[in-house]
PDB file of C-alpha atoms in Angstrom:
ATOM      1  CA  UNK Q   1      18.475 142.578 -17.480  1.00  0.00           C
ATOM      2  CA  UNK Q   2      20.159 143.232 -20.814  1.00  0.00           C
ATOM      3  CA  UNK Q   3      19.133 146.332 -22.716  1.00  0.00           C
ATOM      4  CA  UNK Q   4      20.848 145.342 -25.986  1.00  0.00           C
ATOM      5  CA  UNK Q   5      18.454 142.584 -26.984  1.00  0.00           C
ATOM      6  CA  UNK Q   6      16.720 143.218 -30.294  1.00  0.00           C
ATOM      7  CA  UNK Q   7      13.413 141.546 -30.991  1.00  0.00           C
ATOM      8  CA  UNK Q   8      13.477 139.122 -33.914  1.00  0.00           C
ATOM      9  CA  UNK Q   9      11.731 140.331 -37.058  1.00  0.00           C
ATOM     10  CA  UNK Q  10       8.746 138.119 -37.892  1.00  0.00           C
ATOM     11  CA  UNK Q  11       8.064 137.589 -41.621  1.00  0.00           C
ATOM     12  CA  UNK Q  12       4.583 137.898 -43.056  1.00  0.00           C
ATOM     13  CA  UNK Q  13       2.983 135.129 -45.160  1.00  0.00           C
ATOM     14  CA  UNK Q  14       3.514 137.300 -48.250  1.00  0.00           C
ATOM     15  CA  UNK Q  15       7.238 137.349 -47.656  1.00  0.00           C
ATOM     16  CA  UNK Q  16       7.312 133.578 -47.302  1.00  0.00           C
ATOM     17  CA  UNK Q  17       5.552 133.295 -50.663  1.00  0.00           C
ATOM     18  CA  UNK Q  18       8.267 135.446 -52.254  1.00  0.00           C
ATOM     19  CA  UNK Q  19      10.862 133.094 -50.738  1.00  0.00           C
ATOM     20  CA  UNK Q  20       9.299 130.132 -52.580  1.00  0.00           C
ATOM     21  CA  UNK Q  21       9.057 132.177 -55.769  1.00  0.00           C
ATOM     22  CA  UNK Q  22      12.766 133.004 -55.611  1.00  0.00           C
ATOM     23  CA  UNK Q  23      13.628 129.335 -55.063  1.00  0.00           C
ATOM     24  CA  UNK Q  24      11.645 128.251 -58.127  1.00  0.00           C
ATOM     25  CA  UNK Q  25      13.041 131.113 -60.219  1.00  0.00           C
ATOM     26  CA  UNK Q  26      16.610 130.146 -59.337  1.00  0.00           C
ATOM     27  CA  UNK Q  27      16.042 126.611 -60.655  1.00  0.00           C
ATOM     28  CA  UNK Q  28      14.333 127.708 -63.891  1.00  0.00           C
ATOM     29  CA  UNK Q  29      16.911 130.385 -64.720  1.00  0.00           C
ATOM     30  CA  UNK Q  30      19.763 127.989 -63.941  1.00  0.00           C
ATOM     31  CA  UNK Q  31      18.286 125.638 -66.554  1.00  0.00           C
ATOM     32  CA  UNK Q  32      18.272 128.498 -69.071  1.00  0.00           C
ATOM     33  CA  UNK Q  33      21.859 129.411 -68.171  1.00  0.00           C
ATOM     34  CA  UNK Q  34      22.957 125.867 -68.921  1.00  0.00           C
ATOM     35  CA  UNK Q  35      21.335 125.952 -72.343  1.00  0.00           C
ATOM     36  CA  UNK Q  36      22.970 129.207 -73.403  1.00  0.00           C
ATOM     37  CA  UNK Q  37      26.484 128.438 -72.200  1.00  0.00           C
ATOM     38  CA  UNK Q  38      26.465 124.907 -73.604  1.00  0.00           C
ATOM     39  CA  UNK Q  39      25.418 125.805 -77.145  1.00  0.00           C
ATOM     40  CA  UNK Q  40      25.618 124.139 -79.658  1.00  0.00           C
ATOM     41  CA  UNK Q  41      25.652 120.917 -77.608  1.00  0.00           C
ATOM     42  CA  UNK Q  42      22.397 121.942 -75.907  1.00  0.00           C
ATOM     43  CA  UNK Q  43      20.699 122.792 -79.217  1.00  0.00           C
ATOM     44  CA  UNK Q  44      18.751 120.457 -81.520  1.00  0.00           C
ATOM     45  CA  UNK Q  45      21.195 117.886 -82.887  1.00  0.00           C
ATOM     46  CA  UNK Q  46      23.539 118.245 -79.940  1.00  0.00           C
ATOM     47  CA  UNK Q  47      24.399 115.409 -77.575  1.00  0.00           C
ATOM     48  CA  UNK Q  48      22.958 117.288 -74.584  1.00  0.00           C
ATOM     49  CA  UNK Q  49      19.785 118.518 -76.237  1.00  0.00           C
ATOM     50  CA  UNK Q  50      17.726 115.897 -74.381  1.00  0.00           C
ATOM     51  CA  UNK Q  51      18.067 118.078 -71.269  1.00  0.00           C
ATOM     52  CA  UNK Q  52      16.576 121.078 -73.070  1.00  0.00           C
ATOM     53  CA  UNK Q  53      14.017 119.464 -75.400  1.00  0.00           C
ATOM     54  CA  UNK Q  54      11.426 122.291 -74.967  1.00  0.00           C
ATOM     55  CA  UNK Q  55      13.946 124.624 -76.620  1.00  0.00           C
ATOM     56  CA  UNK Q  56      13.497 122.760 -79.922  1.00  0.00           C
ATOM     57  CA  UNK Q  57      10.533 125.031 -80.657  1.00  0.00           C
ATOM     58  CA  UNK Q  58      11.875 128.182 -79.043  1.00  0.00           C
ATOM     59  CA  UNK Q  59      15.082 128.246 -81.118  1.00  0.00           C
ATOM     60  CA  UNK Q  60      12.899 128.888 -84.180  1.00  0.00           C
ATOM     61  CA  UNK Q  61      10.893 131.585 -82.410  1.00  0.00           C
ATOM     62  CA  UNK Q  62      13.699 133.650 -80.898  1.00  0.00           C
ATOM     63  CA  UNK Q  63      16.865 133.588 -82.987  1.00  0.00           C
ATOM     64  CA  UNK Q  64      18.859 134.881 -80.032  1.00  0.00           C
ATOM     65  CA  UNK Q  65      18.519 131.317 -78.722  1.00  0.00           C
ATOM     66  CA  UNK Q  66      18.733 129.736 -82.192  1.00  0.00           C
ATOM     67  CA  UNK Q  67      21.294 128.989 -84.852  1.00  0.00           C
ATOM     68  CA  UNK Q  68      21.282 132.447 -86.540  1.00  0.00           C
ATOM     69  CA  UNK Q  69      22.735 134.133 -83.433  1.00  0.00           C
ATOM     70  CA  UNK Q  70      25.195 131.280 -82.915  1.00  0.00           C
ATOM     71  CA  UNK Q  71      26.468 131.411 -86.513  1.00  0.00           C
ATOM     72  CA  UNK Q  72      26.707 135.209 -86.386  1.00  0.00           C
ATOM     73  CA  UNK Q  73      28.687 134.958 -83.155  1.00  0.00           C
ATOM     74  CA  UNK Q  74      26.146 137.273 -81.540  1.00  0.00           C
ATOM     75  CA  UNK Q  75      27.437 138.050 -78.060  1.00  0.00           C
ATOM     76  CA  UNK Q  76      24.141 139.244 -76.606  1.00  0.00           C
ATOM     77  CA  UNK Q  77      22.961 135.721 -75.765  1.00  0.00           C
ATOM     78  CA  UNK Q  78      25.861 134.885 -73.484  1.00  0.00           C
ATOM     79  CA  UNK Q  79      26.154 138.459 -72.211  1.00  0.00           C
ATOM     80  CA  UNK Q  80      22.617 138.409 -70.823  1.00  0.00           C
ATOM     81  CA  UNK Q  81      23.218 134.877 -69.580  1.00  0.00           C
ATOM     82  CA  UNK Q  82      26.229 136.072 -67.594  1.00  0.00           C
ATOM     83  CA  UNK Q  83      23.956 138.646 -65.958  1.00  0.00           C
ATOM     84  CA  UNK Q  84      21.583 135.777 -65.199  1.00  0.00           C
ATOM     85  CA  UNK Q  85      24.375 134.040 -63.302  1.00  0.00           C
ATOM     86  CA  UNK Q  86      24.784 137.039 -60.999  1.00  0.00           C
ATOM     87  CA  UNK Q  87      21.035 137.437 -60.624  1.00  0.00           C
ATOM     88  CA  UNK Q  88      20.558 133.746 -59.814  1.00  0.00           C
ATOM     89  CA  UNK Q  89      23.409 133.888 -57.320  1.00  0.00           C
ATOM     90  CA  UNK Q  90      21.572 136.654 -55.491  1.00  0.00           C
ATOM     91  CA  UNK Q  91      18.366 134.605 -55.594  1.00  0.00           C
ATOM     92  CA  UNK Q  92      20.173 131.638 -54.051  1.00  0.00           C
ATOM     93  CA  UNK Q  93      21.586 133.861 -51.306  1.00  0.00           C
ATOM     94  CA  UNK Q  94      18.078 135.201 -50.640  1.00  0.00           C
ATOM     95  CA  UNK Q  95      16.720 131.653 -50.362  1.00  0.00           C
ATOM     96  CA  UNK Q  96      19.617 130.574 -48.122  1.00  0.00           C
ATOM     97  CA  UNK Q  97      19.150 133.487 -45.725  1.00  0.00           C
ATOM     98  CA  UNK Q  98      15.440 132.720 -45.379  1.00  0.00           C
ATOM     99  CA  UNK Q  99      12.346 134.936 -45.141  1.00  0.00           C
ATOM    100  CA  UNK Q 100      13.080 136.045 -41.560  1.00  0.00           C
ATOM    101  CA  UNK Q 101      16.536 137.420 -42.345  1.00  0.00           C
ATOM    102  CA  UNK Q 102      17.094 141.143 -41.988  1.00  0.00           C
ATOM    103  CA  UNK Q 103      19.519 141.169 -44.938  1.00  0.00           C
ATOM    104  CA  UNK Q 104      17.445 139.047 -47.352  1.00  0.00           C
ATOM    105  CA  UNK Q 105      15.114 141.867 -48.531  1.00  0.00           C
ATOM    106  CA  UNK Q 106      18.092 143.949 -49.656  1.00  0.00           C
ATOM    107  CA  UNK Q 107      19.547 140.978 -51.570  1.00  0.00           C
ATOM    108  CA  UNK Q 108      16.169 140.221 -53.140  1.00  0.00           C
ATOM    109  CA  UNK Q 109      15.590 143.841 -54.100  1.00  0.00           C
ATOM    110  CA  UNK Q 110      18.987 143.986 -55.823  1.00  0.00           C
ATOM    111  CA  UNK Q 111      18.133 140.848 -57.775  1.00  0.00           C
ATOM    112  CA  UNK Q 112      14.760 142.299 -58.782  1.00  0.00           C
ATOM    113  CA  UNK Q 113      16.427 145.495 -59.996  1.00  0.00           C
ATOM    114  CA  UNK Q 114      18.768 143.421 -62.159  1.00  0.00           C
ATOM    115  CA  UNK Q 115      15.829 141.439 -63.567  1.00  0.00           C
ATOM    116  CA  UNK Q 116      14.010 144.653 -64.448  1.00  0.00           C
ATOM    117  CA  UNK Q 117      17.059 146.144 -66.174  1.00  0.00           C
ATOM    118  CA  UNK Q 118      17.792 142.937 -68.083  1.00  0.00           C
ATOM    119  CA  UNK Q 119      14.172 142.501 -69.202  1.00  0.00           C
ATOM    120  CA  UNK Q 120      14.007 146.078 -70.449  1.00  0.00           C
ATOM    121  CA  UNK Q 121      17.310 145.615 -72.286  1.00  0.00           C
ATOM    122  CA  UNK Q 122      16.018 142.420 -73.915  1.00  0.00           C
ATOM    123  CA  UNK Q 123      12.915 144.122 -75.321  1.00  0.00           C
ATOM    124  CA  UNK Q 124      14.744 147.326 -76.245  1.00  0.00           C
ATOM    125  CA  UNK Q 125      17.352 145.343 -78.136  1.00  0.00           C
ATOM    126  CA  UNK Q 126      14.591 143.845 -80.267  1.00  0.00           C
ATOM    127  CA  UNK Q 127      12.924 147.206 -80.797  1.00  0.00           C
ATOM    128  CA  UNK Q 128      16.061 149.026 -81.922  1.00  0.00           C
ATOM    129  CA  UNK Q 129      17.194 146.241 -84.248  1.00  0.00           C
ATOM    130  CA  UNK Q 130      13.826 146.278 -85.984  1.00  0.00           C
ATOM    131  CA  UNK Q 131      12.613 143.050 -84.372  1.00  0.00           C
ATOM    132  CA  UNK Q 132      15.489 141.275 -86.112  1.00  0.00           C
ATOM    133  CA  UNK Q 133      15.316 138.151 -83.945  1.00  0.00           C
ATOM    134  CA  UNK Q 134      11.561 137.645 -83.505  1.00  0.00           C
ATOM    135  CA  UNK Q 135       9.995 139.625 -86.343  1.00  0.00           C
ATOM    136  CA  UNK Q 136       9.677 136.570 -88.597  1.00  0.00           C
ATOM    137  CA  UNK Q 137       6.961 135.058 -86.348  1.00  0.00           C
ATOM    138  CA  UNK Q 138       3.216 135.255 -86.830  1.00  0.00           C
ATOM    139  CA  UNK Q 139       1.356 137.152 -84.120  1.00  0.00           C
ATOM    140  CA  UNK Q 140      -0.186 133.973 -82.577  1.00  0.00           C
ATOM    141  CA  UNK Q 141       3.244 132.281 -82.415  1.00  0.00           C
ATOM    142  CA  UNK Q 142       4.834 135.401 -80.983  1.00  0.00           C
ATOM    143  CA  UNK Q 143       2.154 135.641 -78.328  1.00  0.00           C
ATOM    144  CA  UNK Q 144       2.272 131.953 -77.403  1.00  0.00           C
ATOM    145  CA  UNK Q 145       6.004 131.297 -77.470  1.00  0.00           C
ATOM    146  CA  UNK Q 146       7.684 134.649 -76.826  1.00  0.00           C
ATOM    147  CA  UNK Q 147       5.411 137.087 -74.999  1.00  0.00           C
ATOM    148  CA  UNK Q 148       3.603 134.738 -72.591  1.00  0.00           C
ATOM    149  CA  UNK Q 149       6.741 132.819 -71.499  1.00  0.00           C
ATOM    150  CA  UNK Q 150       8.418 136.120 -70.692  1.00  0.00           C
ATOM    151  CA  UNK Q 151       5.498 137.068 -68.457  1.00  0.00           C
ATOM    152  CA  UNK Q 152       7.261 135.036 -65.757  1.00  0.00           C
ATOM    153  CA  UNK Q 153       9.964 137.696 -65.615  1.00  0.00           C
ATOM    154  CA  UNK Q 154       7.309 140.393 -65.301  1.00  0.00           C
ATOM    155  CA  UNK Q 155       5.737 138.457 -62.429  1.00  0.00           C
ATOM    156  CA  UNK Q 156       9.141 138.093 -60.812  1.00  0.00           C
ATOM    157  CA  UNK Q 157       9.611 141.855 -60.914  1.00  0.00           C
ATOM    158  CA  UNK Q 158       6.070 142.443 -59.632  1.00  0.00           C
ATOM    159  CA  UNK Q 159       6.409 140.061 -56.674  1.00  0.00           C
ATOM    160  CA  UNK Q 160       9.892 141.329 -55.918  1.00  0.00           C
ATOM    161  CA  UNK Q 161       8.705 144.930 -55.826  1.00  0.00           C
ATOM    162  CA  UNK Q 162       6.900 143.928 -52.641  1.00  0.00           C
ATOM    163  CA  UNK Q 163      10.326 143.491 -51.049  1.00  0.00           C
ATOM    164  CA  UNK Q 164      10.803 147.263 -50.971  1.00  0.00           C
ATOM    165  CA  UNK Q 165       7.895 147.348 -48.510  1.00  0.00           C
ATOM    166  CA  UNK Q 166       9.667 144.853 -46.253  1.00  0.00           C
ATOM    167  CA  UNK Q 167      12.878 146.867 -46.413  1.00  0.00           C
ATOM    168  CA  UNK Q 168      11.053 149.985 -45.239  1.00  0.00           C
ATOM    169  CA  UNK Q 169       9.140 148.031 -42.587  1.00  0.00           C
ATOM    170  CA  UNK Q 170      12.303 146.555 -41.156  1.00  0.00           C
ATOM    171  CA  UNK Q 171      14.072 149.918 -41.122  1.00  0.00           C
ATOM    172  CA  UNK Q 172      11.136 151.411 -39.233  1.00  0.00           C
ATOM    173  CA  UNK Q 173      11.065 148.410 -36.900  1.00  0.00           C
ATOM    174  CA  UNK Q 174      14.787 148.733 -36.206  1.00  0.00           C
ATOM    175  CA  UNK Q 175      14.390 152.442 -35.540  1.00  0.00           C
ATOM    176  CA  UNK Q 176      11.627 151.751 -33.025  1.00  0.00           C
ATOM    177  CA  UNK Q 177      13.802 149.198 -31.221  1.00  0.00           C
ATOM    178  CA  UNK Q 178      16.656 151.697 -31.087  1.00  0.00           C
ATOM    179  CA  UNK Q 179      14.340 154.283 -29.527  1.00  0.00           C
ATOM    180  CA  UNK Q 180      13.199 151.695 -27.013  1.00  0.00           C
ATOM    181  CA  UNK Q 181      16.798 150.790 -26.251  1.00  0.00           C
ATOM    182  CA  UNK Q 182      17.637 154.432 -25.540  1.00  0.00           C
ATOM    183  CA  UNK Q 183      14.666 154.749 -23.184  1.00  0.00           C
ATOM    184  CA  UNK Q 184      15.531 151.484 -21.449  1.00  0.00           C
ATOM    185  CA  UNK Q 185      19.036 152.773 -20.833  1.00  0.00           C
ATOM    186  CA  UNK Q 186      17.479 155.658 -18.909  1.00  0.00           C
ATOM    187  CA  UNK Q 187      15.742 153.192 -16.594  1.00  0.00           C
ATOM    188  CA  UNK Q 188      18.919 151.391 -15.551  1.00  0.00           C
ATOM    189  CA  UNK Q 189      22.261 152.645 -14.284  1.00  0.00           C
ATOM    190  CA  UNK Q 190      25.605 151.238 -15.433  1.00  0.00           C
ATOM    191  CA  UNK Q 191      25.532 148.880 -12.455  1.00  0.00           C
ATOM    192  CA  UNK Q 192      22.099 147.562 -13.571  1.00  0.00           C
ATOM    193  CA  UNK Q 193      20.458 149.064 -10.501  1.00  0.00           C
ATOM    194  CA  UNK Q 194      16.837 150.050 -11.039  1.00  0.00           C
ATOM    195  CA  UNK Q 195      15.933 153.696 -11.071  1.00  0.00           C
ATOM    196  CA  UNK Q 196      12.495 154.524  -9.824  1.00  0.00           C
ATOM    197  CA  UNK Q 197      10.140 156.029 -12.361  1.00  0.00           C
ATOM    198  CA  UNK Q 198       6.986 157.785 -11.300  1.00  0.00           C
ATOM    199  CA  UNK Q 199       3.739 157.276 -13.156  1.00  0.00           C
ATOM    200  CA  UNK Q 200       3.643 160.924 -14.197  1.00  0.00           C
ATOM    201  CA  UNK Q 201       7.135 160.639 -15.738  1.00  0.00           C
ATOM    202  CA  UNK Q 202       6.063 157.497 -17.569  1.00  0.00           C
ATOM    203  CA  UNK Q 203       2.981 159.183 -19.002  1.00  0.00           C
ATOM    204  CA  UNK Q 204       5.010 162.194 -20.020  1.00  0.00           C
ATOM    205  CA  UNK Q 205       7.614 160.057 -21.780  1.00  0.00           C
ATOM    206  CA  UNK Q 206       4.993 158.386 -23.954  1.00  0.00           C
ATOM    207  CA  UNK Q 207       2.737 161.452 -24.189  1.00  0.00           C
ATOM    208  CA  UNK Q 208      -0.265 159.524 -22.857  1.00  0.00           C
ATOM    209  CA  UNK Q 209      -2.967 161.680 -21.330  1.00  0.00           C
ATOM    210  CA  UNK Q 210      -5.451 158.997 -20.269  1.00  0.00           C
ATOM    211  CA  UNK Q 211      -4.493 155.396 -19.638  1.00  0.00           C
ATOM    212  CA  UNK Q 212      -5.858 152.440 -17.745  1.00  0.00           C
ATOM    213  CA  UNK Q 213      -3.000 150.483 -16.240  1.00  0.00           C
ATOM    214  CA  UNK Q 214      -3.426 146.751 -15.936  1.00  0.00           C
ATOM    215  CA  UNK Q 215      -3.340 145.456 -12.358  1.00  0.00           C
ATOM    216  CA  UNK Q 216      -0.046 144.110 -11.010  1.00  0.00           C
ATOM    217  CA  UNK Q 217       1.984 145.631 -13.865  1.00  0.00           C
ATOM    218  CA  UNK Q 218       5.121 147.413 -12.719  1.00  0.00           C
ATOM    219  CA  UNK Q 219       5.696 150.466 -14.855  1.00  0.00           C
ATOM    220  CA  UNK Q 220       9.447 150.476 -14.336  1.00  0.00           C
ATOM    221  CA  UNK Q 221       9.894 147.022 -15.886  1.00  0.00           C
ATOM    222  CA  UNK Q 222      10.246 147.968 -19.541  1.00  0.00           C
ATOM    223  CA  UNK Q 223      12.453 145.519 -21.543  1.00  0.00           C
ATOM    224  CA  UNK Q 224      14.234 146.899 -24.563  1.00  0.00           C
ATOM    225  CA  UNK Q 225      12.491 144.302 -26.701  1.00  0.00           C
ATOM    226  CA  UNK Q 226       9.169 146.108 -26.237  1.00  0.00           C
ATOM    227  CA  UNK Q 227       8.770 148.980 -28.656  1.00  0.00           C
ATOM    228  CA  UNK Q 228       6.893 152.192 -27.988  1.00  0.00           C
ATOM    229  CA  UNK Q 229       3.919 151.114 -30.087  1.00  0.00           C
ATOM    230  CA  UNK Q 230       3.720 147.745 -28.323  1.00  0.00           C
ATOM    231  CA  UNK Q 231       4.036 149.476 -24.960  1.00  0.00           C
ATOM    232  CA  UNK Q 232       1.123 151.759 -25.738  1.00  0.00           C
ATOM    233  CA  UNK Q 233      -0.948 148.722 -26.746  1.00  0.00           C
ATOM    234  CA  UNK Q 234      -0.233 147.105 -23.394  1.00  0.00           C
ATOM    235  CA  UNK Q 235      -1.328 150.029 -21.280  1.00  0.00           C
ATOM    236  CA  UNK Q 236      -4.009 151.869 -23.249  1.00  0.00           C
TER     237      UNK Q 236
END
């Protein structure tokens, strides 16, 4: 019996939902990346504008995406877009790895941290320039075309914050499996010969004072894939 087997981490439905959210976000942000890097061809009057028709309104709401920033050679638009490329790349990696991957939460959390930093920078840039790119709008237009559309980024950060919980859960899960592996090693010699384990030793190891053992269960057969918590559930 191998004692190095690690039980596969099982994702929760919430984590699967985040996987779909990341997939959708990657597509939407990629569309935005294309618009910014292909200006002025992607802007109204350009030969590729048909791909980004909804931007015909937004270019007059947020001048960062409009002609004023383009004519002023404002570098912020493409600078934040370059950060979007990295962020979207991480999202794609997260989607590729899948919701059951042990590495995916770390990738997703890194992407979420970048989204948070970029979103804060976007709003702070407007604040410190005196709302130079959106201050010309009426409050209803600002709410409808600038604030509400950017809520999607806030939702992305909110959903992604849940990933930190999965990171901690997996670290705890891995730690439990390591503890189980160490205990399993004590049950088997290097030649895989079984070492007898008395019931009193078993109870002492798990600090169980009162237990009701299930019939026909051999106490010495403890696979490494069973954690301490699961073992207690089997015998208590």
